[in-house]
Amino acid sequence: MTKKILILPGDGIGPEIVAEAEKVLQALRADFGLDVETEQALIGGAATDAEGTSLPEQTLALARQADAVLLGAVGGPRWDALERHLRPERGLLAIRAELGLFGNLRPAILYPQLADASALKPEVVAGLDILIVRELTGGIYFGEPRGIDTVDGVRRGYNTLVYSEPEVERIARLAFDIAGKRQGRVTSVDKANVLEVSELWRETVTRLAGDYPGITLEHMYVDNAAMQLVRAPKQFDVVVTGNMFGDILSDCAAMLTGSIGMLPSASLNESSQGLYEPVHGSAPDIAGQGKANPLATILSLAMLLRYSLGEGVLAERVEGAVGKVLDQGLGTPDIRRPGMREVGTTAMGDAVVAALGEAG
Ligand code: IPM
Ligand code: MG
């Protein structure tokens, strides 16, 4: 049956990078028998401008019908001054919540061709392949009560960090299942020395580990995890953590690989419907200049093929093509090293399409 992909270009560099992933998708349909149809819709600031809301009903309805959603990026200074509910980020948080996308997979893989693009010494990051599994629909991002009010004439702002046992269980299971297909090691990151919510998190993850005899579980406080990520990142295989800790640690992990422009992500719900997006943002400073790196979006498309369409072989073909263009020494400005040839967004996308058909 024909699978449906909803494409949400979003803001800033979003439309440029998504266009390159669409070229790859088009080539997979034309030359490799992929049976998909695509539709486009608005999200983020682009939607706020056109419809007065960052997640229009129409977009959400299309997303619900789709097997997978491919998203560019949302946000930009133009919308920063708007009220919170009109901000582009609201649209992203709302679509995650509405589709129940609790499981956010953020792999940080160092391509050997980019070893010296990392801020860390090559030997510290060579061969790096870690996966951050971030809980995405709970925690402090969504906890109630939240707000800003005035008590005795003093303004205060507050949020609530809350996790229920079932929420911890499902994200932990996802991490354990995935670790079983990798090196079998899970590091659960929390702040159990201070927070009750982390105490419950830790107990729950420990209890579940009993169901996974093949997995080694370790616990780490978040401050130490941040330090260990830059000190000795290769000690990690799968890192599982809550929404806000995962937000912070995944940016940190991204930078180990040299450029956040290389990192894809998948956000999955319980029926393997998924939303796929690059980890980087909308980069308004370089939007429209044709120099954004489309590889994180193209690699997000590979994750989409693997996790939501069951097309693991095609996913590997796309990932292989990305490896080949790096072997050819092509690089957008964010990853270009001495000796590499600088290319723009569209040339990079074209090179990946050309490499798709090459053997090996
Ligand atoms: C991310 C982003 C988002 C988040 C923002 C844009 C709401 O930083 O996907 O990591 O905090 O989740
Ligand atoms: Mg983030």
Coordinates of C-alpha atoms and ligand atoms in Angstrom, one line a residue:
M1 CA 0.0 0.0 0.0
T2 CA 1.2 3.5 -0.8
K3 CA 2.6 5.1 2.3
K4 CA 1.9 8.8 3.1
I5 CA 4.5 11.3 4.2
L6 CA 3.6 14.8 5.3
I7 CA 6.3 17.4 4.7
L8 CA 6.4 20.4 7.0
P9 CA 9.2 22.8 5.8
G10 CA 8.7 25.3 8.6
D11 CA 10.9 28.4 9.0
G12 CA 14.4 29.8 8.3
I13 CA 16.5 27.2 6.5
G14 CA 13.7 24.7 6.9
P15 CA 12.3 25.0 3.3
E16 CA 15.8 24.8 1.8
I17 CA 17.0 21.7 3.6
V18 CA 13.6 19.9 3.2
A19 CA 13.7 20.5 -0.6
E20 CA 17.0 18.5 -0.7
A21 CA 15.5 15.6 1.2
E22 CA 12.5 15.7 -1.2
K23 CA 14.9 15.3 -4.1
V24 CA 16.3 12.2 -2.4
L25 CA 12.8 10.9 -1.8
Q26 CA 11.9 11.6 -5.4
A27 CA 14.9 9.6 -6.6
L28 CA 14.0 6.7 -4.3
R29 CA 10.5 6.6 -5.9
A30 CA 11.8 6.9 -9.5
D31 CA 14.7 4.5 -9.3
F32 CA 14.3 2.3 -6.3
G33 CA 10.6 1.4 -6.2
L34 CA 9.7 3.3 -3.1
D35 CA 5.9 3.6 -3.0
V36 CA 5.0 6.8 -1.2
E37 CA 3.0 9.9 -1.7
T38 CA 3.7 13.3 -0.1
E39 CA 1.8 16.3 0.9
Q40 CA 3.0 19.6 2.3
A41 CA 1.6 21.8 5.1
L42 CA 2.4 24.7 7.3
I43 CA 3.9 24.8 10.8
G44 CA 5.7 27.2 13.0
G45 CA 6.1 30.9 12.1
A46 CA 5.1 30.3 8.5
A47 CA 1.8 29.0 9.8
T48 CA 1.4 31.8 12.4
D49 CA 1.8 34.3 9.5
A50 CA -0.7 32.6 7.2
E51 CA -3.2 31.2 9.7
G52 CA -2.7 32.9 13.0
T53 CA -1.7 29.7 14.7
S54 CA 1.6 27.8 14.7
L55 CA -0.2 24.4 14.3
P56 CA -3.2 24.8 12.1
E57 CA -6.0 22.1 12.4
Q58 CA -5.5 21.2 8.8
T59 CA -1.8 20.4 9.4
L60 CA -2.6 18.3 12.4
A61 CA -5.3 16.4 10.5
L62 CA -2.9 15.6 7.7
A63 CA -0.2 14.6 10.2
R64 CA -2.7 12.1 11.9
Q65 CA -3.4 10.5 8.5
A66 CA 0.3 10.2 7.5
D67 CA 2.6 7.3 8.2
A68 CA 5.4 9.8 8.9
V69 CA 6.1 13.5 9.0
L70 CA 9.3 15.1 7.8
L71 CA 9.9 18.5 9.4
G72 CA 12.5 21.1 8.6
A73 CA 12.8 23.6 11.5
V74 CA 10.7 26.2 13.2
G75 CA 11.3 29.6 14.8
G76 CA 13.1 32.8 14.2
P77 CA 13.6 36.3 15.7
R78 CA 10.6 37.6 13.7
W79 CA 8.2 35.7 16.0
D80 CA 10.1 35.9 19.3
A81 CA 8.2 38.8 20.6
L82 CA 4.8 37.2 20.0
E83 CA 2.7 35.8 22.9
R84 CA 3.8 32.3 23.9
H85 CA 0.8 30.6 22.3
L86 CA 1.6 32.1 18.9
R87 CA 5.3 31.3 19.0
P88 CA 6.6 28.8 16.4
E89 CA 8.0 26.5 19.1
R90 CA 4.4 26.0 20.4
G91 CA 3.5 24.4 17.0
L92 CA 6.4 21.9 17.4
L93 CA 5.6 21.0 21.0
A94 CA 1.9 20.7 20.1
I95 CA 2.4 18.3 17.2
R96 CA 4.7 16.2 19.4
A97 CA 2.0 16.1 22.1
E98 CA -1.0 15.6 19.8
L99 CA 0.7 12.6 18.0
G100 CA 1.9 11.1 21.3
L101 CA 5.5 11.1 20.1
F102 CA 7.1 10.2 23.4
G103 CA 10.2 8.6 22.2
N104 CA 12.9 10.9 20.7
L105 CA 15.9 9.2 19.2
R106 CA 18.9 11.4 18.7
P107 CA 21.9 9.5 17.4
A108 CA 25.3 11.2 17.5
I109 CA 27.6 9.5 15.1
L110 CA 31.0 10.8 14.1
Y111 CA 31.7 10.4 10.4
P112 CA 35.4 9.5 10.1
Q113 CA 35.7 12.1 7.3
L114 CA 34.8 14.8 9.9
A115 CA 37.0 13.6 12.8
D116 CA 38.9 16.9 12.9
A117 CA 35.8 19.0 12.8
S118 CA 35.0 18.1 16.4
A119 CA 36.1 20.5 19.1
L120 CA 37.4 17.5 20.9
K121 CA 40.6 15.6 20.1
P122 CA 40.2 13.1 17.3
E123 CA 41.1 10.1 19.6
V124 CA 38.4 11.1 22.0
V125 CA 35.7 11.0 19.4
A126 CA 37.0 8.6 16.7
G127 CA 34.3 6.0 16.0
L128 CA 31.8 7.7 18.2
D129 CA 28.3 6.2 17.9
I130 CA 25.9 7.0 20.8
L131 CA 22.2 7.3 20.9
I132 CA 20.2 9.6 23.2
V133 CA 16.7 8.5 23.9
R134 CA 14.9 11.5 25.2
E135 CA 11.4 11.4 26.6
L136 CA 9.5 14.0 24.6
T137 CA 5.9 14.5 25.7
G138 CA 6.2 14.8 29.5
G139 CA 8.4 16.2 32.2
I140 CA 8.8 19.9 32.8
Y141 CA 7.9 20.9 29.2
F142 CA 4.3 19.8 29.8
G143 CA 3.9 19.6 33.6
E144 CA 1.1 21.5 35.3
P145 CA 0.8 23.8 37.1
R146 CA 2.8 26.3 35.2
G147 CA 2.6 30.0 34.8
I148 CA 3.6 33.4 35.8
D149 CA 1.7 35.2 38.5
T150 CA 2.0 37.7 41.3
V151 CA 2.0 36.7 45.0
D152 CA 2.1 39.4 47.6
G153 CA 3.2 41.9 45.0
V154 CA 6.1 39.7 43.8
R155 CA 6.0 38.2 40.3
R156 CA 7.1 34.6 40.0
G157 CA 7.3 32.0 37.3
Y158 CA 7.0 28.3 37.8
N159 CA 6.9 25.0 36.0
T160 CA 6.3 21.4 37.2
L161 CA 8.7 18.5 36.6
V162 CA 6.5 15.4 36.8
Y163 CA 6.7 11.9 35.5
S164 CA 4.3 9.0 36.1
E165 CA 5.5 5.5 36.3
P166 CA 3.9 4.4 33.0
E167 CA 5.7 7.4 31.2
V168 CA 9.0 6.3 32.6
E169 CA 8.3 2.6 31.7
R170 CA 7.6 3.2 28.1
I171 CA 10.6 5.3 27.4
A172 CA 12.8 2.9 29.3
R173 CA 11.4 0.0 27.3
L174 CA 12.2 1.8 24.1
A175 CA 15.8 2.4 25.3
F176 CA 16.3 -1.2 26.4
D177 CA 14.8 -2.6 23.1
I178 CA 17.1 -0.4 21.0
A179 CA 20.1 -1.1 23.2
G180 CA 19.5 -4.8 22.5
K181 CA 20.2 -4.1 18.8
R182 CA 23.3 -2.1 19.7
Q183 CA 26.0 -2.7 22.3
G184 CA 23.5 -3.6 25.0
R185 CA 24.4 -0.8 27.4
V186 CA 22.0 1.8 28.8
T187 CA 22.9 4.8 30.9
S188 CA 19.9 6.4 32.6
V189 CA 20.5 10.0 33.4
D190 CA 18.6 11.8 36.3
K191 CA 19.1 14.0 39.3
A192 CA 18.1 11.5 41.9
N193 CA 20.3 13.1 44.6
V194 CA 18.0 16.1 44.6
L195 CA 14.7 15.4 42.9
E196 CA 11.9 13.1 43.9
V197 CA 10.8 12.7 40.3
S198 CA 14.2 11.4 39.5
E199 CA 14.0 9.0 42.5
L200 CA 10.9 7.5 40.9
W201 CA 12.5 7.5 37.5
R202 CA 15.5 5.6 38.8
E203 CA 13.5 3.0 40.7
T204 CA 11.3 2.4 37.7
V205 CA 14.1 2.0 35.2
T206 CA 15.9 -0.3 37.6
R207 CA 12.9 -2.5 38.1
L208 CA 12.3 -2.8 34.3
A209 CA 15.9 -3.7 33.7
G210 CA 15.0 -7.0 35.3
D211 CA 13.1 -7.9 32.1
Y212 CA 16.2 -7.3 30.0
P213 CA 18.9 -9.7 31.2
G214 CA 21.1 -9.0 28.2
I215 CA 21.3 -5.3 29.0
T216 CA 23.8 -3.6 31.3
L217 CA 22.1 -0.6 33.1
E218 CA 24.0 2.2 34.7
H219 CA 22.7 5.4 36.4
M220 CA 24.3 8.8 36.2
Y221 CA 23.5 12.2 37.5
V222 CA 22.9 14.8 34.8
D223 CA 25.8 17.1 35.8
N224 CA 28.2 14.2 35.7
A225 CA 26.7 13.0 32.4
A226 CA 27.4 16.4 30.8
M227 CA 31.0 16.2 32.0
Q228 CA 31.4 12.6 30.8
L229 CA 30.0 13.5 27.4
V230 CA 32.8 15.9 26.7
R231 CA 35.5 13.9 28.7
A232 CA 35.0 10.4 27.4
P233 CA 31.9 10.2 25.2
K234 CA 32.7 6.7 23.9
Q235 CA 31.8 5.2 27.2
F236 CA 28.1 5.6 26.3
D237 CA 26.0 3.4 24.1
V238 CA 22.3 4.4 24.7
V239 CA 21.5 7.3 27.1
V240 CA 17.9 7.5 28.3
T241 CA 16.6 10.6 30.0
G242 CA 13.8 13.0 30.5
N243 CA 12.6 15.8 28.3
M244 CA 14.7 18.8 29.5
F245 CA 17.9 16.8 30.4
G246 CA 17.6 15.2 26.9
D247 CA 17.2 18.6 25.2
I248 CA 20.5 19.8 26.8
L249 CA 22.6 16.7 26.5
S250 CA 21.6 16.1 22.9
D251 CA 22.9 19.5 21.9
C252 CA 26.1 18.7 23.7
A253 CA 26.4 15.3 22.1
A254 CA 25.7 16.9 18.7
M255 CA 28.7 19.1 19.0
L256 CA 31.0 16.1 19.6
T257 CA 30.4 15.2 16.0
G258 CA 31.7 18.4 14.6
S259 CA 28.5 20.0 13.4
I260 CA 25.0 20.0 14.6
G261 CA 24.3 20.1 10.8
M262 CA 24.8 16.4 10.6
L263 CA 22.4 15.1 13.2
P264 CA 19.0 13.6 12.5
S265 CA 16.3 12.6 14.9
A266 CA 13.2 10.5 15.1
S267 CA 10.2 11.0 17.4
L268 CA 8.0 7.9 17.7
N269 CA 4.7 7.1 19.2
E270 CA 3.3 3.7 20.2
S271 CA 2.2 2.8 16.7
S272 CA 5.6 3.6 15.1
Q273 CA 4.2 6.7 13.4
G274 CA 6.9 9.2 13.6
L275 CA 8.1 12.7 13.1
Y276 CA 11.6 13.2 11.7
E277 CA 13.6 16.3 11.9
P278 CA 17.2 17.5 12.0
V279 CA 18.4 18.3 15.6
H280 CA 19.5 21.8 14.5
G281 CA 17.2 24.7 14.5
S282 CA 16.0 27.1 11.8
A283 CA 19.3 29.1 11.6
P284 CA 17.7 32.4 10.6
D285 CA 21.2 33.9 10.3
I286 CA 21.9 31.9 7.2
A287 CA 18.4 31.3 5.9
G288 CA 17.9 32.0 2.2
Q289 CA 21.7 32.0 1.4
G290 CA 21.9 28.5 0.0
K291 CA 24.6 27.4 2.4
A292 CA 22.7 25.4 5.0
N293 CA 23.8 21.8 5.4
P294 CA 20.9 19.5 4.2
L295 CA 22.6 16.3 5.5
A296 CA 20.8 16.2 8.9
T297 CA 17.5 16.4 7.1
I298 CA 18.5 13.7 4.6
L299 CA 19.7 11.5 7.4
S300 CA 16.3 12.1 9.1
L301 CA 14.7 10.9 6.0
A302 CA 16.8 7.7 6.3
M303 CA 15.5 7.3 9.9
L304 CA 11.9 7.8 8.6
L305 CA 12.4 5.0 6.0
R306 CA 13.8 2.7 8.7
Y307 CA 11.4 3.3 11.6
S308 CA 8.1 4.3 10.0
L309 CA 8.1 2.7 6.6
G310 CA 10.0 -0.5 7.3
E311 CA 12.5 0.2 4.5
G312 CA 15.8 -0.6 6.3
V313 CA 17.6 -1.4 3.0
L314 CA 16.7 2.0 1.5
A315 CA 17.7 3.7 4.7
E316 CA 21.1 2.2 4.5
R317 CA 21.4 3.3 0.9
V318 CA 20.7 6.9 1.9
E319 CA 23.1 6.8 4.7
G320 CA 25.7 5.2 2.4
A321 CA 25.2 8.0 -0.1
V322 CA 25.9 10.6 2.6
G323 CA 29.1 8.7 3.5
K324 CA 30.1 8.8 -0.2
V325 CA 29.7 12.6 -0.6
L326 CA 31.8 13.1 2.4
D327 CA 34.4 10.7 0.9
Q328 CA 34.3 12.8 -2.2
G329 CA 35.4 15.7 0.0
L330 CA 32.3 17.8 -0.3
G331 CA 31.2 20.0 2.6
T332 CA 28.9 22.8 3.3
P333 CA 30.5 25.7 5.3
D334 CA 29.7 24.2 8.7
I335 CA 31.6 21.0 8.1
R336 CA 34.2 22.0 5.5
R337 CA 37.8 21.1 6.5
P338 CA 41.0 22.0 4.8
G339 CA 41.2 20.0 1.6
M340 CA 37.5 19.7 1.2
R341 CA 35.5 21.4 -1.5
E342 CA 32.9 23.8 -0.3
V343 CA 29.4 23.4 -1.8
G344 CA 26.0 24.9 -1.1
T345 CA 22.8 23.4 -0.1
T346 CA 21.5 22.3 -3.5
A347 CA 24.8 21.0 -4.7
M348 CA 25.1 18.9 -1.6
G349 CA 21.6 17.5 -2.2
D350 CA 22.4 16.8 -5.8
A351 CA 25.6 15.0 -4.8
V352 CA 23.7 12.7 -2.4
V353 CA 21.1 11.9 -5.2
A354 CA 24.0 11.0 -7.6
A355 CA 25.6 8.9 -4.9
L356 CA 22.4 6.9 -4.3
G357 CA 22.9 5.0 -7.5
E358 CA 26.6 4.3 -7.1
A359 CA 27.6 0.8 -6.1
G360 CA 29.2 -0.1 -2.7
Ligands
IPM1 C1 14.7 20.6 20.3 C2 14.4 22.0 20.4 C3 13.0 22.2 20.9 C4 12.9 21.6 22.3 C5 12.5 23.7 20.9 C6 12.6 24.3 19.6 C7 11.1 23.7 21.5 O1 15.4 22.7 21.2 O2 14.0 19.9 19.5 O3 15.7 20.1 20.9 O4 13.3 22.2 23.3 O5 12.5 20.4 22.4
MG2 MG 17.0 21.4 21.7

